mmCIF file of C-alpha atoms in Angstrom:
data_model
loop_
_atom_site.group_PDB
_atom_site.id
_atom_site.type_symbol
_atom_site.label_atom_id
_atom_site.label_comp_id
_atom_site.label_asym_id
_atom_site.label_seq_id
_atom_site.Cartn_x
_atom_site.Cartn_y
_atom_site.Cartn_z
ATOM 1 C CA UNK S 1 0.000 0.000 0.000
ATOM 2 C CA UNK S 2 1.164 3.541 -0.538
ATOM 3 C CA UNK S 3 2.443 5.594 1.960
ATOM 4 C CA UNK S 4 -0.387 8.444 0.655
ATOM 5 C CA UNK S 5 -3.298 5.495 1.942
ATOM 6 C CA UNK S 6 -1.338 4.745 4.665
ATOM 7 C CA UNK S 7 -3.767 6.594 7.561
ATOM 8 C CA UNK S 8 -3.407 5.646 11.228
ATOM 9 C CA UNK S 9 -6.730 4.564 12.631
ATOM 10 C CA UNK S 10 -9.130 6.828 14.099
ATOM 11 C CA UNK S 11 -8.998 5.752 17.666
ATOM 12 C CA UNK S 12 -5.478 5.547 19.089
ATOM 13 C CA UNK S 13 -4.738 2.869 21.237
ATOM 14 C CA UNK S 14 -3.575 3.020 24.634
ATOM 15 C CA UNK S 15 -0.314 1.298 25.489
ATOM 16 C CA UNK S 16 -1.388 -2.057 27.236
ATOM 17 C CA UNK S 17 -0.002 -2.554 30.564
ATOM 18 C CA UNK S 18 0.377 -6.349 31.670
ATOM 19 C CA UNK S 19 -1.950 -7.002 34.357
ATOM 20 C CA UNK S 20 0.109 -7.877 37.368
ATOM 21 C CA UNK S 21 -0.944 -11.700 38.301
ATOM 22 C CA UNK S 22 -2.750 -11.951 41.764
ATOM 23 C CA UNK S 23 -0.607 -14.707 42.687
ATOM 24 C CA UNK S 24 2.918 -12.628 42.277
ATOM 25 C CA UNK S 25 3.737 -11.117 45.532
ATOM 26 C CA UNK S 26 5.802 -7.366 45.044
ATOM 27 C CA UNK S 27 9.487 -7.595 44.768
ATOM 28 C CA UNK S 28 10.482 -6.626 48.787
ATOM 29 C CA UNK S 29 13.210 -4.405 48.884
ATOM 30 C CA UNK S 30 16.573 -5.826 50.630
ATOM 31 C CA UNK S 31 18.220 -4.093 52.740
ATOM 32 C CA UNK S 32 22.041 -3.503 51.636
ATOM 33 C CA UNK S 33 24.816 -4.643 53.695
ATOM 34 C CA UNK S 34 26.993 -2.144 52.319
ATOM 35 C CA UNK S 35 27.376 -0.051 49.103
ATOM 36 C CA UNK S 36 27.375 -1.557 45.499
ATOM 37 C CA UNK S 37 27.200 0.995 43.114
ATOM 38 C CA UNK S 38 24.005 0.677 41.064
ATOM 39 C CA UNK S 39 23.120 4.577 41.250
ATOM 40 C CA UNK S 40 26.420 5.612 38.942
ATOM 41 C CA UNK S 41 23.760 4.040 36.068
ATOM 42 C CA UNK S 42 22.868 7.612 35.803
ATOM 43 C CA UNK S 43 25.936 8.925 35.127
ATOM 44 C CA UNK S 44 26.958 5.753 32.812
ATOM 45 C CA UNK S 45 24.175 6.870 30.978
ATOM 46 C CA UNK S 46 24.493 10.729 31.045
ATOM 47 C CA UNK S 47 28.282 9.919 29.293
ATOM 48 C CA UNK S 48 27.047 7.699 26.598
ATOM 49 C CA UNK S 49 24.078 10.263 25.712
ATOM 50 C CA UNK S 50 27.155 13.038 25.641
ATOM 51 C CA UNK S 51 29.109 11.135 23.457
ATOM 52 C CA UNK S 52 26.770 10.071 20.795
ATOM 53 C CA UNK S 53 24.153 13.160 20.989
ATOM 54 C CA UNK S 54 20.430 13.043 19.929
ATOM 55 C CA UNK S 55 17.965 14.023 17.295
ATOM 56 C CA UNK S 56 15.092 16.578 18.185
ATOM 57 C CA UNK S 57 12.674 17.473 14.836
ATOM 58 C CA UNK S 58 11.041 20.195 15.180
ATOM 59 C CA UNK S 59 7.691 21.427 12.642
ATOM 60 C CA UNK S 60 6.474 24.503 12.774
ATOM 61 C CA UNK S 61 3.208 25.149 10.967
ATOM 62 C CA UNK S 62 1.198 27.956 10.297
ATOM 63 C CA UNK S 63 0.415 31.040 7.513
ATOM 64 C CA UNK S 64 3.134 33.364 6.535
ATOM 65 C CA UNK S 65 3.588 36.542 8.461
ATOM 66 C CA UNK S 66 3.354 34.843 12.079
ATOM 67 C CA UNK S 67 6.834 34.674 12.995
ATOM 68 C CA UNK S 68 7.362 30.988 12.992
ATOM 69 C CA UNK S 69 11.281 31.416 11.743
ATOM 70 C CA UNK S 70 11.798 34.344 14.680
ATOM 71 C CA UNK S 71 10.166 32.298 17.202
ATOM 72 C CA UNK S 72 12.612 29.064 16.344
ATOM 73 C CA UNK S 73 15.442 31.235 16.109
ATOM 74 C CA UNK S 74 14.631 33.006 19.685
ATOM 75 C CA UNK S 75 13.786 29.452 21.232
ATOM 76 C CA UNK S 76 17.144 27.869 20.472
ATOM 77 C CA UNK S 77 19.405 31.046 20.497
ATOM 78 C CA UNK S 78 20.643 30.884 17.239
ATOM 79 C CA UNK S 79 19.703 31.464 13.445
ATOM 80 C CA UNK S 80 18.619 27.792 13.325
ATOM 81 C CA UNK S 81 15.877 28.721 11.084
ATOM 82 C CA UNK S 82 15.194 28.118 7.040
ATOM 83 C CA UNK S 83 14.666 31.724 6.459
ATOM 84 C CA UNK S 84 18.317 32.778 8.563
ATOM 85 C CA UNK S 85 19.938 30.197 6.406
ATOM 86 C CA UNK S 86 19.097 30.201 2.469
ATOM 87 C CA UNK S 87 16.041 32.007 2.225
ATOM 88 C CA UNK S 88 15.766 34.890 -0.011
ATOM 89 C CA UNK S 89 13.645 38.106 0.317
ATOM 90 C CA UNK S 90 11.721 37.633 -2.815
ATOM 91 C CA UNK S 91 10.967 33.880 -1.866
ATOM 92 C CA UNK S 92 7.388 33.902 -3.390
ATOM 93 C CA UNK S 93 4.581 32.387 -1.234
ATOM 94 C CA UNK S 94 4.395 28.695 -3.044
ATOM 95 C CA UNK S 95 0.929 27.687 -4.910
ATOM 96 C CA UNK S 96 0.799 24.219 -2.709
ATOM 97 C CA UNK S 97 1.961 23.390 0.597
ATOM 98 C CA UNK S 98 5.478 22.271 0.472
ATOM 99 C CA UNK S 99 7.833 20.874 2.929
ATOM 100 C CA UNK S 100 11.334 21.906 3.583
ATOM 101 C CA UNK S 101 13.963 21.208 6.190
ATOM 102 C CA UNK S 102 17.161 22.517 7.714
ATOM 103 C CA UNK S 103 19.457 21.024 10.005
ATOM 104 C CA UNK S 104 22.184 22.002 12.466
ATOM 105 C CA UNK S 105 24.338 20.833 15.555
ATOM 106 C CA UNK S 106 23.837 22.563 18.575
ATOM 107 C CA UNK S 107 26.202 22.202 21.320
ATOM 108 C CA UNK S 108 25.695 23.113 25.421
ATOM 109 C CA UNK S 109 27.188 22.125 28.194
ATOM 110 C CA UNK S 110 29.142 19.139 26.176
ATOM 111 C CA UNK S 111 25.522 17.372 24.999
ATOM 112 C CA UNK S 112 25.491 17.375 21.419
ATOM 113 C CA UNK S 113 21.975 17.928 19.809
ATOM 114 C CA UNK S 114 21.391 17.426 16.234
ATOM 115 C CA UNK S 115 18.143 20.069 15.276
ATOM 116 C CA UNK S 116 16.409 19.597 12.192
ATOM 117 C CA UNK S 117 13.720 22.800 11.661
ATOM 118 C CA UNK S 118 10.770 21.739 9.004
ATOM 119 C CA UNK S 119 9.252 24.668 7.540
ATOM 120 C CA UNK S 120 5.419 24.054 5.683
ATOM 121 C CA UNK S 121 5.979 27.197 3.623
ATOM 122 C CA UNK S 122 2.625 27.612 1.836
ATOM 123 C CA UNK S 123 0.339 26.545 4.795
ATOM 124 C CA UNK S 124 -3.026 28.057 4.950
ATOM 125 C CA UNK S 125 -1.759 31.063 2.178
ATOM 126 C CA UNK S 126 -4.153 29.860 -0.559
ATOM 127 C CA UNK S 127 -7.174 30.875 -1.985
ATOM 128 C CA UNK S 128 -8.379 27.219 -1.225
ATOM 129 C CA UNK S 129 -6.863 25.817 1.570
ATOM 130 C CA UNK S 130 -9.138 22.660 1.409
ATOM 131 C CA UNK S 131 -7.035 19.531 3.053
ATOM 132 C CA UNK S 132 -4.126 21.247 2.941
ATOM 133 C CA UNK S 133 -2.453 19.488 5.986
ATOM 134 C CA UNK S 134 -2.672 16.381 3.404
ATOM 135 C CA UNK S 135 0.929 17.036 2.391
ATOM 136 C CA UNK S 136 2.142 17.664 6.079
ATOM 137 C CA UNK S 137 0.436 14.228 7.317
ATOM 138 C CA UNK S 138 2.164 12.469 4.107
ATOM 139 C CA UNK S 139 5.260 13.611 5.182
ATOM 140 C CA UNK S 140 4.845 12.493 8.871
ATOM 141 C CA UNK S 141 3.964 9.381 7.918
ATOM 142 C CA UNK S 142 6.458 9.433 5.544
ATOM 143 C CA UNK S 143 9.611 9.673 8.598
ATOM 144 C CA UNK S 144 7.586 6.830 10.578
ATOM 145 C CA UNK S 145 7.745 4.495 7.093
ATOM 146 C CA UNK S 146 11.405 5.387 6.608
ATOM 147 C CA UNK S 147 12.146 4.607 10.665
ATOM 148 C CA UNK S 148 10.556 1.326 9.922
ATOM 149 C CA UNK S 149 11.776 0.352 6.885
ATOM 150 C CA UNK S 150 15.439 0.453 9.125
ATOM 151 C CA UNK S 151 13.635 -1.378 11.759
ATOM 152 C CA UNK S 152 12.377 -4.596 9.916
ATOM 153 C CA UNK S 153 16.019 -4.765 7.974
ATOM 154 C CA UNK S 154 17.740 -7.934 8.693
ATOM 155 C CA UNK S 155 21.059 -6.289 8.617
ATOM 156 C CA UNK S 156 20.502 -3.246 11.389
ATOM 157 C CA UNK S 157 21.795 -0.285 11.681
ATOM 158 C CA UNK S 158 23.540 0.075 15.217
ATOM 159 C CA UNK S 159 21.844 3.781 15.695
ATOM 160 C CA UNK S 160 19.281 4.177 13.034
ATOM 161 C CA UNK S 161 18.731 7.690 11.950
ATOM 162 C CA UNK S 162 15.978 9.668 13.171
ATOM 163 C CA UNK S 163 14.067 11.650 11.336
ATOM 164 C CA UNK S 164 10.408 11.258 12.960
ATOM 165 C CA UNK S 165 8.719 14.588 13.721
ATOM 166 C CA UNK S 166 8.559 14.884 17.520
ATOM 167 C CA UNK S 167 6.614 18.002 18.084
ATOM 168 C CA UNK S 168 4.993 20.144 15.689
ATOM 169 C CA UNK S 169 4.152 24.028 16.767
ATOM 170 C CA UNK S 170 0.905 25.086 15.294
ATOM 171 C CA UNK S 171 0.627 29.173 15.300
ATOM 172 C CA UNK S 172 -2.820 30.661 15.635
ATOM 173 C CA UNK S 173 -3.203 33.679 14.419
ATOM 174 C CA UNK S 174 -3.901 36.431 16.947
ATOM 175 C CA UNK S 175 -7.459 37.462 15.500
ATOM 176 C CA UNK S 176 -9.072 37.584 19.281
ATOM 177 C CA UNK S 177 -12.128 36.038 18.125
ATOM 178 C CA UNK S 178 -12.029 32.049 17.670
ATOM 179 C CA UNK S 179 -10.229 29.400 16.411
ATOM 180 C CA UNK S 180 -10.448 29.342 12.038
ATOM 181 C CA UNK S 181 -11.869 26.108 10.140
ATOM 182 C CA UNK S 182 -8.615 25.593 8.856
ATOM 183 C CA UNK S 183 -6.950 25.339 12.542
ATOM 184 C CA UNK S 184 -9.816 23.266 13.689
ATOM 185 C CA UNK S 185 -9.183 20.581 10.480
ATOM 186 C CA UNK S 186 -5.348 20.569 10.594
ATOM 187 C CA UNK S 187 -5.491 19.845 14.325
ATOM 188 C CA UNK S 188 -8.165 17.186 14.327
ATOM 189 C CA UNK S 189 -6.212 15.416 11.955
ATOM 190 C CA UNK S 190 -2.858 15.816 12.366
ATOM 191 C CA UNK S 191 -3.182 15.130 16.326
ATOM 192 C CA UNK S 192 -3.444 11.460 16.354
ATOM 193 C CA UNK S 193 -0.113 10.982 14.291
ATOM 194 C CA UNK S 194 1.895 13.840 15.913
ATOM 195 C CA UNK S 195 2.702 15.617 19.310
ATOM 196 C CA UNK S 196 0.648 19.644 18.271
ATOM 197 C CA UNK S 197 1.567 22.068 20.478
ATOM 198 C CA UNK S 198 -0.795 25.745 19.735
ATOM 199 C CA UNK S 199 0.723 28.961 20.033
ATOM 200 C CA UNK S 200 -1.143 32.260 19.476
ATOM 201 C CA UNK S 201 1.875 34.267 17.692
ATOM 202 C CA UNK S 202 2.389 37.545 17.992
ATOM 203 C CA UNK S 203 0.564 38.030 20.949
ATOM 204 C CA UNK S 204 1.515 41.620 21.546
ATOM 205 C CA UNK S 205 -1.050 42.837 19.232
ATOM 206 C CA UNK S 206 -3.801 41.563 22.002
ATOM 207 C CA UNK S 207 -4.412 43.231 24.891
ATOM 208 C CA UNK S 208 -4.233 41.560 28.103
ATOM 209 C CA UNK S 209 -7.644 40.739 28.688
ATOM 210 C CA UNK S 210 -8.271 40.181 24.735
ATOM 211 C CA UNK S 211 -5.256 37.640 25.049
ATOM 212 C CA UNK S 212 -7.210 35.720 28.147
ATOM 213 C CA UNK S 213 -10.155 35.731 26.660
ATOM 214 C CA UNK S 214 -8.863 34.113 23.316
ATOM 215 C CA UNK S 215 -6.997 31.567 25.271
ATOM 216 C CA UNK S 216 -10.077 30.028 26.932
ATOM 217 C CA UNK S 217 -12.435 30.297 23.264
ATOM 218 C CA UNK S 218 -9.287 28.170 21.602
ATOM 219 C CA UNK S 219 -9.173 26.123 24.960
ATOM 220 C CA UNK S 220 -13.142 25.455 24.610
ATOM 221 C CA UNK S 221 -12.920 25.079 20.950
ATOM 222 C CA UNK S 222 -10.429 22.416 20.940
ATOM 223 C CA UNK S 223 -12.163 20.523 23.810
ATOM 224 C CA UNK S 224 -15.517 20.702 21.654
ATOM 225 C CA UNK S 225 -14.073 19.164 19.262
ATOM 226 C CA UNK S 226 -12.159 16.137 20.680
ATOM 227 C CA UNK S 227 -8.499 18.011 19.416
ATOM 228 C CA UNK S 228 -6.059 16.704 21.982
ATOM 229 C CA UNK S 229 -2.913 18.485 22.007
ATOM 230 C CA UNK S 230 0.417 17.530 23.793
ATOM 231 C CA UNK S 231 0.571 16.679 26.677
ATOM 232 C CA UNK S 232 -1.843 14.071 26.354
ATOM 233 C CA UNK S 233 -3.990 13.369 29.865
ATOM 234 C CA UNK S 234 -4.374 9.513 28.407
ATOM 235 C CA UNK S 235 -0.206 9.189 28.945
ATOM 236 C CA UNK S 236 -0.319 10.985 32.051
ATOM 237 C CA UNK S 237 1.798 8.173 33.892
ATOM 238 C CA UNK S 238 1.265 9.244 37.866
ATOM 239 C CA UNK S 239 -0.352 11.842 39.939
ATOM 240 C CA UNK S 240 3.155 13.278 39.757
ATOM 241 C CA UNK S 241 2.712 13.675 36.303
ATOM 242 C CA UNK S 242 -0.907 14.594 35.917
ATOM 243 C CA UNK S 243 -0.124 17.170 38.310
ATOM 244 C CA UNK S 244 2.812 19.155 36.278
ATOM 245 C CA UNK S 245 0.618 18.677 33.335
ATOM 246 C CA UNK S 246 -2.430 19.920 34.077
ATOM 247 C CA UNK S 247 -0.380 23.270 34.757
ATOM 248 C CA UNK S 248 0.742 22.991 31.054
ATOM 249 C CA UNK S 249 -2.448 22.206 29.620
ATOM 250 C CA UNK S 250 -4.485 24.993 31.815
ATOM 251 C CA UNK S 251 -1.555 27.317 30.376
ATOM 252 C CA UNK S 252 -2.303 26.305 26.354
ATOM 253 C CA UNK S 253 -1.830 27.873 23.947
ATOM 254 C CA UNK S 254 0.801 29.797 24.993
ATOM 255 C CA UNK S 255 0.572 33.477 23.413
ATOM 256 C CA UNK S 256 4.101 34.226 22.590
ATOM 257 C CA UNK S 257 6.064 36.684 21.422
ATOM 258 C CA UNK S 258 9.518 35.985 19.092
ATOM 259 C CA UNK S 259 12.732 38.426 18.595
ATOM 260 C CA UNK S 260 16.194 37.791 17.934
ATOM 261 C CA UNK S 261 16.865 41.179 18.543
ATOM 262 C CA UNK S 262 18.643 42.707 21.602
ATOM 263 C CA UNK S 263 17.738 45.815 23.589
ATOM 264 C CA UNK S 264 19.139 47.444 26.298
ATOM 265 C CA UNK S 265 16.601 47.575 29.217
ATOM 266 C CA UNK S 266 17.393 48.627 33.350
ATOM 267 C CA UNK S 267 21.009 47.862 32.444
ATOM 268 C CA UNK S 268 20.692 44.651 30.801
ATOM 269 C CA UNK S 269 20.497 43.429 27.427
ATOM 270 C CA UNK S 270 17.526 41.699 26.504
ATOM 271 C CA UNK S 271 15.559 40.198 23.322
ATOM 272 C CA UNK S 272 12.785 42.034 22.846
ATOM 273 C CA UNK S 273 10.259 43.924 20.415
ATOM 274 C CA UNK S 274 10.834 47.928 20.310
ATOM 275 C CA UNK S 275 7.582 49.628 20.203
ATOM 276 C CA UNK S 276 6.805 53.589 20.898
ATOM 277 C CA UNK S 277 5.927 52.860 24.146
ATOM 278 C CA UNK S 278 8.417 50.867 25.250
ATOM 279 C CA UNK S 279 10.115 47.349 24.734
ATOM 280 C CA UNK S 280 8.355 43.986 25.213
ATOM 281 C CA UNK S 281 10.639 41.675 26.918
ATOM 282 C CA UNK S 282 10.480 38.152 25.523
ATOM 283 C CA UNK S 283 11.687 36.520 28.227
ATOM 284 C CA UNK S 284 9.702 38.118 30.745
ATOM 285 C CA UNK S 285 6.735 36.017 32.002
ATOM 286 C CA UNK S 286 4.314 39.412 32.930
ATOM 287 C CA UNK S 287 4.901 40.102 28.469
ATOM 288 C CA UNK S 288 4.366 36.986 27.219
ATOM 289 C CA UNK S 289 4.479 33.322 27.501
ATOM 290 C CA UNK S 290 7.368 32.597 25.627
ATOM 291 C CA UNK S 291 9.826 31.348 28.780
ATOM 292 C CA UNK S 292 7.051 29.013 29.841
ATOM 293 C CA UNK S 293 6.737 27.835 26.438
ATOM 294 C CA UNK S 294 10.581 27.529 26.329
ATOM 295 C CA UNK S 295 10.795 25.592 29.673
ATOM 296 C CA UNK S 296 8.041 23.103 28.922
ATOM 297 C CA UNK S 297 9.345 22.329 25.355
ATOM 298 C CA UNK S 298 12.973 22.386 26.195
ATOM 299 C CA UNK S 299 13.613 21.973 29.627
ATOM 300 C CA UNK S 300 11.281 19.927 31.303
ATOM 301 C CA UNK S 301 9.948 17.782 28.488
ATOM 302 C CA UNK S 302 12.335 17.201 24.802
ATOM 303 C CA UNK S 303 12.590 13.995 26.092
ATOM 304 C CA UNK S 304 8.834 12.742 26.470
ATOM 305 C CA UNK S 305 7.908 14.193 23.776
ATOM 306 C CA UNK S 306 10.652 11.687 22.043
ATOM 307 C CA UNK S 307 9.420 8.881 23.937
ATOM 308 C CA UNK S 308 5.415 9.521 23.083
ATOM 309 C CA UNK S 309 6.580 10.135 19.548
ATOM 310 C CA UNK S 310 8.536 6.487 19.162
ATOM 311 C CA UNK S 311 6.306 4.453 21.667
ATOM 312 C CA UNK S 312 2.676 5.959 21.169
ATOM 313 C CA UNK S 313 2.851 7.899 17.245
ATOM 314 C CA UNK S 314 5.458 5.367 15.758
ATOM 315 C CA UNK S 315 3.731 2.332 17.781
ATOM 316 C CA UNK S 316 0.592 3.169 16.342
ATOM 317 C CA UNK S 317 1.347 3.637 12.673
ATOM 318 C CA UNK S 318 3.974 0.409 12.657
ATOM 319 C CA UNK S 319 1.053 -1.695 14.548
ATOM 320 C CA UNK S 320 -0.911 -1.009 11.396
ATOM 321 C CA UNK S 321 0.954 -1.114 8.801
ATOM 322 C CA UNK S 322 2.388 -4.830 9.823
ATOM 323 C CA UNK S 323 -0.589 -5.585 10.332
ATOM 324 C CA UNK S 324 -1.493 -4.717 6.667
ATOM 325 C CA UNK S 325 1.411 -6.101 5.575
ATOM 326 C CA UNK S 326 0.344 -9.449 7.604
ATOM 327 C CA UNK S 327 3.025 -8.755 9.591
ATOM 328 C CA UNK S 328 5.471 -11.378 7.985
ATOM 329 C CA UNK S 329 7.649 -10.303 5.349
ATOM 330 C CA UNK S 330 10.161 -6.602 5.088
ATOM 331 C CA UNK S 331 8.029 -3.922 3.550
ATOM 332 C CA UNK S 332 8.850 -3.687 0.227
ATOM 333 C CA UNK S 333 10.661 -0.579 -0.721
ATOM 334 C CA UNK S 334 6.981 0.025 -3.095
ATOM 335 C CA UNK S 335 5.249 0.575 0.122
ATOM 336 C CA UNK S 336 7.355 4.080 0.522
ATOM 337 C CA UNK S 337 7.004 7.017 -1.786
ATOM 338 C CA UNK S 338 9.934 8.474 -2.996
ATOM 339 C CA UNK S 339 9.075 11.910 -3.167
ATOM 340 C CA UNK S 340 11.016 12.126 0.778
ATOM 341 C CA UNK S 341 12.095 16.097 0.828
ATOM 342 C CA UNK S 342 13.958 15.056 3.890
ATOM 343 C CA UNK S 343 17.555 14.614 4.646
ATOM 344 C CA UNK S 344 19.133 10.525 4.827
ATOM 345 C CA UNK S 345 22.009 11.799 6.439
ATOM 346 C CA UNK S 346 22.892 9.611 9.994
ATOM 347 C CA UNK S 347 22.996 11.481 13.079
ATOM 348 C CA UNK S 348 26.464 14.309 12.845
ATOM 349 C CA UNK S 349 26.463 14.129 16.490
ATOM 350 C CA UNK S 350 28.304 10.344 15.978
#
């Protein structure tokens, strides 16, 4: 089958969990006699992840004019974004939806990350923008085929190379008054086959009240119409968990604002947006949202949003497509379009 017909089902399994069997007592835990050394896992671990690196793919959708190259940029620090690297000012706005992707090395504090940007230029700038997200979902599914061609190969690759979207950054447009069709379609569909996270650019051109008021008719929206967006409450995994992101999702979208300019403000230099009444401070929670957007995506959750991507996203879309396949022979290479705009190359952090 082609990778076009290829659709994940319509309700997403949850992961099983093995019921326990009554007759199993719980492992009791032994008291040690002295020290052995099982806790330096974490920095055996820690080491190995510094010396190899890791992939984070990052899709940002969304009409032209919203920022989404200036919010990348000011999220990562550097000109990470297509437009800072080969785009041109009289780039025309393309007549279909096309995907295109840039990658780069980032290094901090000796990890190695390996950031690929892909940029839907063409999104929702049509006259007709019927099932435009059709060449988006193609693509995502596209990443999951390619992952699992590598998988089923008899000859594996020791690191296969990853090239899976793990989050995808919807920007709403900051109209104030409700959620367009468009969002509504892209979202429903795209949802169950990738980790959406809204955010209502340019959120300086709200007020403050406009900008709460918008947040809870997108909130509301979304809810009426079954759009989950990441986090998930169905992977919540403990109270722990539901806890930390219940904050998140009571927080959604997050109105942002993006610069990769610097100001000087009360003796510091900061990025910001210069307006004639004074500078709005990006990374200042009482301007905008940005540093809670930053935190969540970056600093308190790349790595689940990895792990729902390869064990709930992938699972789903391999569990099918074995199971169309019978689930006994490779996948032919007929089963995966060609037309891949995305790079082959294996991880640079190796």
């Amino acid at each position: 089958s082609k990778m076009s017909e290829s659709v994940p089902p319509e309700v997403r399994p949850k992961p099983a969990v093995p019921a326990k069997p009554s007759h199993v007592a719980p492992p009791s835990r032994s008291a040690l006699l002295g020290y052995i050394g099982i806790d330096t896992i974490i920095e055996q671990m820690r080491k190995k992840t510094m010396k190899t690196g890791f992939d984070f793919n990052i899709m940002v959708v969304g009409q032209s004019g919203l920022g989404k190259s200036t919010l990348v940029n000011t999220l990562f620090k550097s000109q990470v974004s297509r437009r800072s690297t080969n785009w041109s000012r009289d780039e025309k706005i393309p007549k279909t939806v096309e995907i295109k992707s840039v990658s780069h090395v980032i290094e901090e504090g000796g990890v190695k990350m390996k950031l690929t940007v892909i940029d839907t230029p063409g999104f929702g700038d049509q006259i007709n923008n019927e099932n435009c997200w059709e060449p988006i979902s193609k693509y995502i599914n596209e990443q999951y085929e390619k992952f699992l061609k590598e998988e089923v190969n008899i000859a594996r690759k020791k690191r296969i190379p990853d090239t899976r979207v793990h989050c995808c950054l919807y920007f709403i447009s900051p109209t104030g008054h409700s959620l367009r069709q468009l969002d509504i379609e892209f979202m429903k569909h795209l949802s169950r086959v990738v980790n959406i996270i809204p955010v209502i650019a340019k959120s300086d051109t709200l007020t403050l009240d406009e900008k709460t008021e918008f947040k809870q008719k997108v909130r509301k929206e979304l809810e009426a119409c079954g759009i989950e967006c990441y986090p998930q409450k169905e992977f919540d995994e403990d109270m722990e968990d539901k806890s930390d992101n219940d904050k998140i999702r009571e927080a959604m979208p997050f109105a942002v604002v993006g610069s990769d300019k610097e100001y000087q403000a009360n003796g510091k230099r900061i990025l910001g947006r210069k307006t004639p009444w004074g500078v709005v401070e990006v990374e200042n929670p009482n301007h905008c949202e940005f540093s809670l957007l930053r935190d969540f995506m970056i600093r308190s959750h790349l790595q689940d949003l990895k792990e729902v991507t390869h064990n709930i996203h992938y699972e789903t879309y391999r569990a099918k497509r074995l199971n169309d396949n019978g689930g006994l022979h490779p996948i032919s290479s007929s089963g995966f379009s060609s037309r891949t705009f995305c790079m082959d190359t294996p991880c640079l952090c190796e």
